[in-house]
JSON list of C-alpha atoms in Angstrom, two decimals:
[
{"chain": "I", "resi": 1, "resn": "MET", "atom": "CA", "xyz": [-0.04, -0.13, -0.17]},
{"chain": "I", "resi": 2, "resn": "SER", "atom": "CA", "xyz": [1.29, 3.16, -0.99]},
{"chain": "I", "resi": 3, "resn": "VAL", "atom": "CA", "xyz": [1.27, 6.28, 1.30]},
{"chain": "I", "resi": 4, "resn": "PRO", "atom": "CA", "xyz": [0.17, 9.43, -0.31]},
{"chain": "I", "resi": 5, "resn": "THR", "atom": "CA", "xyz": [2.85, 12.04, -0.70]},
{"chain": "I", "resi": 6, "resn": "PRO", "atom": "CA", "xyz": [2.58, 15.83, -1.26]},
{"chain": "I", "resi": 7, "resn": "SER", "atom": "CA", "xyz": [3.92, 15.27, -4.85]},
{"chain": "I", "resi": 8, "resn": "HIS", "atom": "CA", "xyz": [1.42, 12.45, -5.57]},
{"chain": "I", "resi": 9, "resn": "PRO", "atom": "CA", "xyz": [-1.42, 13.29, -3.63]},
{"chain": "I", "resi": 10, "resn": "GLU", "atom": "CA", "xyz": [-4.56, 10.92, -3.06]},
{"chain": "I", "resi": 11, "resn": "THR", "atom": "CA", "xyz": [-7.13, 11.67, -5.59]},
{"chain": "I", "resi": 12, "resn": "PRO", "atom": "CA", "xyz": [-10.40, 12.83, -3.85]},
{"chain": "I", "resi": 13, "resn": "ARG", "atom": "CA", "xyz": [-13.36, 10.41, -3.78]},
{"chain": "I", "resi": 14, "resn": "LEU", "atom": "CA", "xyz": [-16.56, 9.74, -2.44]},
{"chain": "I", "resi": 15, "resn": "THR", "atom": "CA", "xyz": [-17.72, 5.84, -2.16]},
{"chain": "I", "resi": 16, "resn": "THR", "atom": "CA", "xyz": [-19.73, 3.87, 0.17]},
{"chain": "I", "resi": 17, "resn": "HIS", "atom": "CA", "xyz": [-20.90, -0.02, 0.66]},
{"chain": "I", "resi": 18, "resn": "VAL", "atom": "CA", "xyz": [-23.99, -1.30, 2.42]},
{"chain": "I", "resi": 19, "resn": "LEU", "atom": "CA", "xyz": [-23.80, -4.17, 4.79]},
{"chain": "I", "resi": 20, "resn": "ASP", "atom": "CA", "xyz": [-26.91, -6.52, 5.65]},
{"chain": "I", "resi": 21, "resn": "THR", "atom": "CA", "xyz": [-26.19, -6.84, 9.16]},
{"chain": "I", "resi": 22, "resn": "ALA", "atom": "CA", "xyz": [-29.59, -9.09, 9.84]},
{"chain": "I", "resi": 23, "resn": "HIS", "atom": "CA", "xyz": [-28.60, -11.73, 7.29]},
{"chain": "I", "resi": 24, "resn": "GLY", "atom": "CA", "xyz": [-24.57, -11.14, 7.91]},
{"chain": "I", "resi": 25, "resn": "ARG", "atom": "CA", "xyz": [-23.81, -10.47, 4.17]},
{"chain": "I", "resi": 26, "resn": "PRO", "atom": "CA", "xyz": [-22.84, -7.53, 1.93]},
{"chain": "I", "resi": 27, "resn": "ALA", "atom": "CA", "xyz": [-26.21, -6.19, 0.35]},
{"chain": "I", "resi": 28, "resn": "ALA", "atom": "CA", "xyz": [-25.87, -6.78, -3.36]},
{"chain": "I", "resi": 29, "resn": "GLY", "atom": "CA", "xyz": [-28.21, -4.72, -5.50]},
{"chain": "I", "resi": 30, "resn": "VAL", "atom": "CA", "xyz": [-29.17, -1.40, -3.66]},
{"chain": "I", "resi": 31, "resn": "ALA", "atom": "CA", "xyz": [-30.17, 0.91, -5.57]},
{"chain": "I", "resi": 32, "resn": "VAL", "atom": "CA", "xyz": [-28.02, 4.27, -4.55]},
{"chain": "I", "resi": 33, "resn": "GLN", "atom": "CA", "xyz": [-28.70, 7.83, -5.80]},
{"chain": "I", "resi": 34, "resn": "LEU", "atom": "CA", "xyz": [-26.09, 10.63, -4.78]},
{"chain": "I", "resi": 35, "resn": "TRP", "atom": "CA", "xyz": [-27.56, 13.93, -4.59]},
{"chain": "I", "resi": 36, "resn": "ARG", "atom": "CA", "xyz": [-25.90, 17.47, -4.39]},
{"chain": "I", "resi": 37, "resn": "LEU", "atom": "CA", "xyz": [-27.59, 19.81, -2.28]},
{"chain": "I", "resi": 38, "resn": "ALA", "atom": "CA", "xyz": [-26.85, 23.87, -3.11]},
{"chain": "I", "resi": 39, "resn": "ASP", "atom": "CA", "xyz": [-29.05, 26.69, -2.87]},
{"chain": "I", "resi": 40, "resn": "GLY", "atom": "CA", "xyz": [-32.33, 25.15, -1.98]},
{"chain": "I", "resi": 41, "resn": "ALA", "atom": "CA", "xyz": [-31.98, 22.93, -5.14]},
{"chain": "I", "resi": 42, "resn": "ARG", "atom": "CA", "xyz": [-31.32, 19.04, -5.27]},
{"chain": "I", "resi": 43, "resn": "GLU", "atom": "CA", "xyz": [-29.49, 17.75, -8.39]},
{"chain": "I", "resi": 44, "resn": "VAL", "atom": "CA", "xyz": [-28.80, 14.28, -9.20]},
{"chain": "I", "resi": 45, "resn": "VAL", "atom": "CA", "xyz": [-25.22, 13.59, -9.54]},
{"chain": "I", "resi": 46, "resn": "ALA", "atom": "CA", "xyz": [-24.57, 9.73, -9.38]},
{"chain": "I", "resi": 47, "resn": "ARG", "atom": "CA", "xyz": [-27.04, 6.53, -9.46]},
{"chain": "I", "resi": 48, "resn": "THR", "atom": "CA", "xyz": [-25.69, 3.03, -9.21]},
{"chain": "I", "resi": 49, "resn": "LEU", "atom": "CA", "xyz": [-26.44, -0.73, -7.94]},
{"chain": "I", "resi": 50, "resn": "THR", "atom": "CA", "xyz": [-24.03, -2.37, -5.04]},
{"chain": "I", "resi": 51, "resn": "ASN", "atom": "CA", "xyz": [-22.41, -5.27, -6.19]},
{"chain": "I", "resi": 52, "resn": "ALA", "atom": "CA", "xyz": [-22.16, -8.65, -4.83]},
{"chain": "I", "resi": 53, "resn": "ASP", "atom": "CA", "xyz": [-19.53, -7.11, -2.08]},
{"chain": "I", "resi": 54, "resn": "GLY", "atom": "CA", "xyz": [-22.37, -4.43, -1.38]},
{"chain": "I", "resi": 55, "resn": "ARG", "atom": "CA", "xyz": [-19.97, -1.78, -2.63]},
{"chain": "I", "resi": 56, "resn": "CYS", "atom": "CA", "xyz": [-20.11, 0.44, -5.86]},
{"chain": "I", "resi": 57, "resn": "ASP", "atom": "CA", "xyz": [-17.96, -0.38, -8.90]},
{"chain": "I", "resi": 58, "resn": "ALA", "atom": "CA", "xyz": [-16.71, 3.03, -8.89]},
{"chain": "I", "resi": 59, "resn": "PRO", "atom": "CA", "xyz": [-16.20, 5.77, -6.55]},
{"chain": "I", "resi": 60, "resn": "LEU", "atom": "CA", "xyz": [-19.75, 7.98, -6.72]},
{"chain": "I", "resi": 61, "resn": "LEU", "atom": "CA", "xyz": [-17.71, 11.14, -7.61]},
{"chain": "I", "resi": 62, "resn": "SER", "atom": "CA", "xyz": [-13.88, 11.42, -8.08]},
{"chain": "I", "resi": 63, "resn": "GLY", "atom": "CA", "xyz": [-11.32, 13.97, -8.89]},
{"chain": "I", "resi": 64, "resn": "ALA", "atom": "CA", "xyz": [-12.67, 17.48, -9.75]},
{"chain": "I", "resi": 65, "resn": "ALA", "atom": "CA", "xyz": [-16.35, 16.45, -9.67]},
{"chain": "I", "resi": 66, "resn": "LEU", "atom": "CA", "xyz": [-16.26, 16.13, -5.62]},
{"chain": "I", "resi": 67, "resn": "VAL", "atom": "CA", "xyz": [-16.38, 19.65, -4.87]},
{"chain": "I", "resi": 68, "resn": "PRO", "atom": "CA", "xyz": [-17.20, 20.69, -1.32]},
{"chain": "I", "resi": 69, "resn": "GLY", "atom": "CA", "xyz": [-21.03, 21.02, -0.35]},
{"chain": "I", "resi": 70, "resn": "ILE", "atom": "CA", "xyz": [-23.87, 19.12, 1.09]},
{"chain": "I", "resi": 71, "resn": "TYR", "atom": "CA", "xyz": [-24.60, 15.79, 0.08]},
{"chain": "I", "resi": 72, "resn": "GLU", "atom": "CA", "xyz": [-27.46, 13.51, 0.13]},
{"chain": "I", "resi": 73, "resn": "LEU", "atom": "CA", "xyz": [-26.86, 9.47, -0.29]},
{"chain": "I", "resi": 74, "resn": "VAL", "atom": "CA", "xyz": [-30.42, 7.48, -0.69]},
{"chain": "I", "resi": 75, "resn": "PHE", "atom": "CA", "xyz": [-30.29, 3.82, -0.34]},
{"chain": "I", "resi": 76, "resn": "ALA", "atom": "CA", "xyz": [-33.28, 1.78, -1.62]},
{"chain": "I", "resi": 77, "resn": "VAL", "atom": "CA", "xyz": [-33.10, -0.49, 1.17]},
{"chain": "I", "resi": 78, "resn": "GLY", "atom": "CA", "xyz": [-37.04, -1.48, 0.99]},
{"chain": "I", "resi": 79, "resn": "ALA", "atom": "CA", "xyz": [-36.98, -2.70, -2.27]},
{"chain": "I", "resi": 80, "resn": "TYR", "atom": "CA", "xyz": [-33.83, -4.77, -1.27]},
{"chain": "I", "resi": 81, "resn": "PHE", "atom": "CA", "xyz": [-35.42, -6.37, 1.74]},
{"chain": "I", "resi": 82, "resn": "ALA", "atom": "CA", "xyz": [-38.65, -6.86, -0.11]},
{"chain": "I", "resi": 83, "resn": "ALA", "atom": "CA", "xyz": [-36.58, -8.67, -2.80]},
{"chain": "I", "resi": 84, "resn": "SER", "atom": "CA", "xyz": [-34.71, -10.82, -0.12]},
{"chain": "I", "resi": 85, "resn": "GLY", "atom": "CA", "xyz": [-37.59, -13.27, 0.55]},
{"chain": "I", "resi": 86, "resn": "ASP", "atom": "CA", "xyz": [-38.06, -12.48, 4.26]},
{"chain": "I", "resi": 87, "resn": "ALA", "atom": "CA", "xyz": [-41.60, -12.12, 4.67]},
{"chain": "I", "resi": 88, "resn": "GLY", "atom": "CA", "xyz": [-42.57, -8.40, 6.01]},
{"chain": "I", "resi": 89, "resn": "ALA", "atom": "CA", "xyz": [-39.00, -7.43, 5.65]},
{"chain": "I", "resi": 90, "resn": "GLY", "atom": "CA", "xyz": [-39.43, -4.57, 3.64]},
{"chain": "I", "resi": 91, "resn": "ASP", "atom": "CA", "xyz": [-42.56, -3.69, 5.16]},
{"chain": "I", "resi": 92, "resn": "PHE", "atom": "CA", "xyz": [-40.74, -0.79, 7.54]},
{"chain": "I", "resi": 93, "resn": "LEU", "atom": "CA", "xyz": [-37.84, 1.07, 6.03]},
{"chain": "I", "resi": 94, "resn": "ASP", "atom": "CA", "xyz": [-38.32, 2.30, 2.05]},
{"chain": "I", "resi": 95, "resn": "GLU", "atom": "CA", "xyz": [-35.39, 4.67, 1.27]},
{"chain": "I", "resi": 96, "resn": "VAL", "atom": "CA", "xyz": [-32.61, 5.57, 3.69]},
{"chain": "I", "resi": 97, "resn": "PRO", "atom": "CA", "xyz": [-31.31, 9.15, 3.19]},
{"chain": "I", "resi": 98, "resn": "VAL", "atom": "CA", "xyz": [-27.71, 10.04, 4.49]},
{"chain": "I", "resi": 99, "resn": "ARG", "atom": "CA", "xyz": [-26.95, 13.64, 4.49]},
{"chain": "I", "resi": 100, "resn": "PHE", "atom": "CA", "xyz": [-23.62, 14.96, 4.79]},
{"chain": "I", "resi": 101, "resn": "VAL", "atom": "CA", "xyz": [-21.08, 17.85, 4.33]},
{"chain": "I", "resi": 102, "resn": "VAL", "atom": "CA", "xyz": [-17.97, 17.49, 2.29]},
{"chain": "I", "resi": 103, "resn": "ARG", "atom": "CA", "xyz": [-15.27, 20.01, 3.27]},
{"chain": "I", "resi": 104, "resn": "SER", "atom": "CA", "xyz": [-12.25, 21.49, 1.34]},
{"chain": "I", "resi": 105, "resn": "GLY", "atom": "CA", "xyz": [-9.06, 19.59, 1.82]},
{"chain": "I", "resi": 106, "resn": "LEU", "atom": "CA", "xyz": [-10.28, 16.13, 2.84]},
{"chain": "I", "resi": 107, "resn": "ASN", "atom": "CA", "xyz": [-9.84, 13.82, 0.11]},
{"chain": "I", "resi": 108, "resn": "HIS", "atom": "CA", "xyz": [-11.53, 10.42, 0.83]},
{"chain": "I", "resi": 109, "resn": "TYR", "atom": "CA", "xyz": [-15.13, 10.18, 1.76]},
{"chain": "I", "resi": 110, "resn": "HIS", "atom": "CA", "xyz": [-16.52, 6.91, 2.63]},
{"chain": "I", "resi": 111, "resn": "VAL", "atom": "CA", "xyz": [-20.30, 6.40, 4.17]},
{"chain": "I", "resi": 112, "resn": "PRO", "atom": "CA", "xyz": [-20.95, 3.02, 4.98]},
{"chain": "I", "resi": 113, "resn": "LEU", "atom": "CA", "xyz": [-24.89, 1.87, 5.16]},
{"chain": "I", "resi": 114, "resn": "LEU", "atom": "CA", "xyz": [-25.49, -1.13, 7.73]},
{"chain": "I", "resi": 115, "resn": "ILE", "atom": "CA", "xyz": [-29.26, -2.14, 7.51]},
{"chain": "I", "resi": 116, "resn": "ALA", "atom": "CA", "xyz": [-31.65, -4.45, 9.01]},
{"chain": "I", "resi": 117, "resn": "PRO", "atom": "CA", "xyz": [-35.59, -4.72, 7.90]},
{"chain": "I", "resi": 118, "resn": "TYR", "atom": "CA", "xyz": [-35.85, -2.29, 10.88]},
{"chain": "I", "resi": 119, "resn": "ALA", "atom": "CA", "xyz": [-32.86, -0.21, 11.98]},
{"chain": "I", "resi": 120, "resn": "TYR", "atom": "CA", "xyz": [-29.69, 1.21, 10.13]},
{"chain": "I", "resi": 121, "resn": "SER", "atom": "CA", "xyz": [-26.76, 3.01, 10.96]},
{"chain": "I", "resi": 122, "resn": "THR", "atom": "CA", "xyz": [-24.08, 4.89, 9.38]},
{"chain": "I", "resi": 123, "resn": "TYR", "atom": "CA", "xyz": [-20.50, 6.24, 9.90]},
{"chain": "I", "resi": 124, "resn": "ARG", "atom": "CA", "xyz": [-17.58, 8.13, 8.14]},
{"chain": "I", "resi": 125, "resn": "GLY", "atom": "CA", "xyz": [-15.59, 5.16, 7.24]},
{"chain": "I", "resi": 126, "resn": "SER", "atom": "CA", "xyz": [-12.14, 5.24, 5.91]}
]
């Protein structure tokens, strides 16, 4: 693993992953939308599905596209649980929004989501 140096800084990027804690596995096939919020408006800037590892195949934003501001990830967990085959699992949570702020000078934002049919949590990962 290489350590970024001033002459080779890390490329700014935003990543996420989703873990299904109720079943002890990555949450594959979760629809994810990324929104940028500014001046009272919302603009969708990325849409993707999680892969078999519960991750996105590429960063949601990277390089110059990751500008400081307010963002919101929206995870379609209701559809994921409804498709899981557990009776009633998709009856409580629908979409889970996670709103966060990107600050200037910070290069990597990783925003994981841990889900169960009736609860979720998130944190700033590494």
